[in-house]
Coordinates of C-alpha atoms in Angstrom, one line a residue:
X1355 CA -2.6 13.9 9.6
X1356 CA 0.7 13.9 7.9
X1357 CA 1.5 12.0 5.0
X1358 CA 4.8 10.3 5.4
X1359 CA 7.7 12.4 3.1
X1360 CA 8.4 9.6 0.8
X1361 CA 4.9 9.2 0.1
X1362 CA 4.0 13.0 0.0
X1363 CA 6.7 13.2 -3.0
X1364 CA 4.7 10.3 -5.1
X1365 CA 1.0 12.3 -4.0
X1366 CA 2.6 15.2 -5.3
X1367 CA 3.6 13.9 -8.4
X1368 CA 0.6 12.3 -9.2
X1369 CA -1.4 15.7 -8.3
X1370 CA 0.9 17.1 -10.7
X1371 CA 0.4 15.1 -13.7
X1372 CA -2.4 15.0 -16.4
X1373 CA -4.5 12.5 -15.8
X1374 CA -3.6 9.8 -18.7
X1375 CA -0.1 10.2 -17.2
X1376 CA -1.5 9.6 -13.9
X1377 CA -2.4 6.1 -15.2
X1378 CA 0.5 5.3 -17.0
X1379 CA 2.3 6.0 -13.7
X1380 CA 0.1 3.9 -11.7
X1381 CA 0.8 1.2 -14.3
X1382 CA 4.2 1.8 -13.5
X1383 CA 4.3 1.2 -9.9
X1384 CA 2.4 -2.1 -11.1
X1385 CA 5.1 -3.1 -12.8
X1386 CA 7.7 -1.7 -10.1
X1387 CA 6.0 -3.7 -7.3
X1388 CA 8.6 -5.7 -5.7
X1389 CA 8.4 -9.8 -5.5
X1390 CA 8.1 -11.7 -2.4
X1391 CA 11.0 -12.2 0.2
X1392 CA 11.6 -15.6 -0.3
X1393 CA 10.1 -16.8 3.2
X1394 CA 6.7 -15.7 1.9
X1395 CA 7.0 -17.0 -1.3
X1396 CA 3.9 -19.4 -1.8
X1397 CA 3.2 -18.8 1.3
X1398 CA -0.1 -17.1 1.2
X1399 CA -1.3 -18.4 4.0
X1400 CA 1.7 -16.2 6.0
X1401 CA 0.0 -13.1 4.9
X1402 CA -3.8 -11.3 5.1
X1403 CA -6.0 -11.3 2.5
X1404 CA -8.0 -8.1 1.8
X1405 CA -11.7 -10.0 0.9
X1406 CA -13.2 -6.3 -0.2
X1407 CA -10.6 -6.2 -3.0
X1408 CA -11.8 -8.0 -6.4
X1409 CA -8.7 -9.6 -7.2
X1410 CA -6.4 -12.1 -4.9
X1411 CA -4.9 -9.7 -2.5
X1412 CA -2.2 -10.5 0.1
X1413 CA -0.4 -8.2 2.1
X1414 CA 1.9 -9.0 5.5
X1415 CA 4.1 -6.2 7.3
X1416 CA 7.2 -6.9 10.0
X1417 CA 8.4 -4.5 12.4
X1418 CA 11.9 -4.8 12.2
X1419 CA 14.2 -3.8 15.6
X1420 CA 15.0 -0.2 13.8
X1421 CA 11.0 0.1 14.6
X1422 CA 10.6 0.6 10.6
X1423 CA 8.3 -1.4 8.9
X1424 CA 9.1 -3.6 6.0
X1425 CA 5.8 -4.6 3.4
X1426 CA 5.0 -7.1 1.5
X1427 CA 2.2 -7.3 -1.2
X1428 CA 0.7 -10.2 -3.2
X1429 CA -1.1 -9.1 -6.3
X1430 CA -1.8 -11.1 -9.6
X1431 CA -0.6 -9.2 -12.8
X1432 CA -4.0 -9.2 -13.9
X1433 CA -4.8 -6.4 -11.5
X1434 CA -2.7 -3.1 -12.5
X1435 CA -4.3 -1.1 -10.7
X1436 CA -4.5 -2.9 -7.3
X1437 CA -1.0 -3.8 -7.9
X1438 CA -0.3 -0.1 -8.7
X1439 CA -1.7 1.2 -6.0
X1440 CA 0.4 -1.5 -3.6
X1441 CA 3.7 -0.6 -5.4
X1442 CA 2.8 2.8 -4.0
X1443 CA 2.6 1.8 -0.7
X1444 CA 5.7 -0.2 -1.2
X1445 CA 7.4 2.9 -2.2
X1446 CA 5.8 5.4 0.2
X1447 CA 5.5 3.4 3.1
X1448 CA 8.4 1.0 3.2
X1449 CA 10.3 1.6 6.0
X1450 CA 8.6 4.0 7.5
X1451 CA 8.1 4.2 11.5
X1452 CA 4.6 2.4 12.5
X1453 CA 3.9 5.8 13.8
X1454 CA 4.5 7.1 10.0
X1455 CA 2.2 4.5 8.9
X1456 CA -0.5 5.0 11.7
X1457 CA -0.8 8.4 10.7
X1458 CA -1.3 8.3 7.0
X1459 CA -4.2 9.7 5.7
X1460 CA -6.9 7.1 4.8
X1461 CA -7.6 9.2 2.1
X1462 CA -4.3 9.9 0.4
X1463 CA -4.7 8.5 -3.0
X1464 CA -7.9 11.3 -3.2
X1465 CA -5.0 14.3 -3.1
X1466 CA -3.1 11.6 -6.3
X1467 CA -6.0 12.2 -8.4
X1468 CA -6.8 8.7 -8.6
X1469 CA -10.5 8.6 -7.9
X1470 CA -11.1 10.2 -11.2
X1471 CA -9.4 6.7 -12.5
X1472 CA -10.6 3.8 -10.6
X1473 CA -13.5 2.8 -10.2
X1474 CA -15.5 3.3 -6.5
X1475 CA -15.7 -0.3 -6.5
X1476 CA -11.7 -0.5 -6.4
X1477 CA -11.2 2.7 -4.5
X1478 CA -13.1 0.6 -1.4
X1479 CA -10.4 -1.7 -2.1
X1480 CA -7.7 0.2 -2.1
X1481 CA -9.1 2.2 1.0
X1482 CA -9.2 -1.6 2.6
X1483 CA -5.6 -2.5 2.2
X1484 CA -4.8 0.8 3.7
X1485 CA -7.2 -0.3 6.6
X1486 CA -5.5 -3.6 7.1
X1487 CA -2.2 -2.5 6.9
X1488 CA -2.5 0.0 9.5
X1489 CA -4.4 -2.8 11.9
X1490 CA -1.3 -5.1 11.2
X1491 CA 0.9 -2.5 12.3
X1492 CA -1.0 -1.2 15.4
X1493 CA -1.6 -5.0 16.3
X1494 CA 2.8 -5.3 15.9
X1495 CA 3.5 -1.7 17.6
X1496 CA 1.4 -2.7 20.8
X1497 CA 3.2 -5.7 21.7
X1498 CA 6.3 -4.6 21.0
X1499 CA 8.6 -3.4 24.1
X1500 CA 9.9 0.6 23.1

């Protein structure tokens, strides 16, 4: 499966790097995550939660009428790396087509290097949000008219 470009550039990069500057960056995207639109702004109940993550995890996606699909993630600071990991997809995957999105490896973040950082316990959660995501977005793709 292909990875979306905008996503293969931040794989790339990641593959590329040591691996304490792997973490730095993923700390990076955690800081780079970007807030709430204001319509889902405590709102939580407007958005999934991912149970298998260990932190508070919130995600919620839109198909807009460009068929793109604009992400939202909910992630308390005290989770870099979860929040790292969604400022990737934020990144990578914003407004990509569903098809884009559909087709992503489940496995990406293996190619990044970052299962030699996280734990396996985290990974399942990352793996999860990916897994959600693309079930919001097949759910929004099959009702909408082409």
């Amino acid at each position: 499966m292909p990875t979306p470009p905008a996503l293969q550039r931040i794989v790339d990069l990641f593959a590329e790097a040591p691996r304490d500057l792997r973490l730095e960056a993923l700390l990076e995207y955690s800081r780079g995550l970007p807030p709430l639109p204001s319509h889902l702004q405590g709102h939580r109940e407007a958005m999934e939660q991912v149970v298998e993550c260990q932190t508070p995890f919130f995600l919620a996606s839109e198909i807009g009428d460009d068929h793109r699909v604009q992400l939202w993630f909910d992630a308390p600071p005290e989770a870099p790396t979860t929040r790292g990991f969604a400022g990737i997809l934020a990144e990578g995957l914003g407004g990509a087509t569903a098809e884009e999105i559909l087709e992503t490896p489940d496995d990406f973040y293996d190619a990044m290097g970052l299962s030699e950082l996280i734990s396996g316990l985290r990974l399942r959660g990352m793996s999860a949000i990916l897994f959600r995501l693309k079930r919001q977005v097949r759910a929004a793709s099959s009702t909408r008219p082409r």
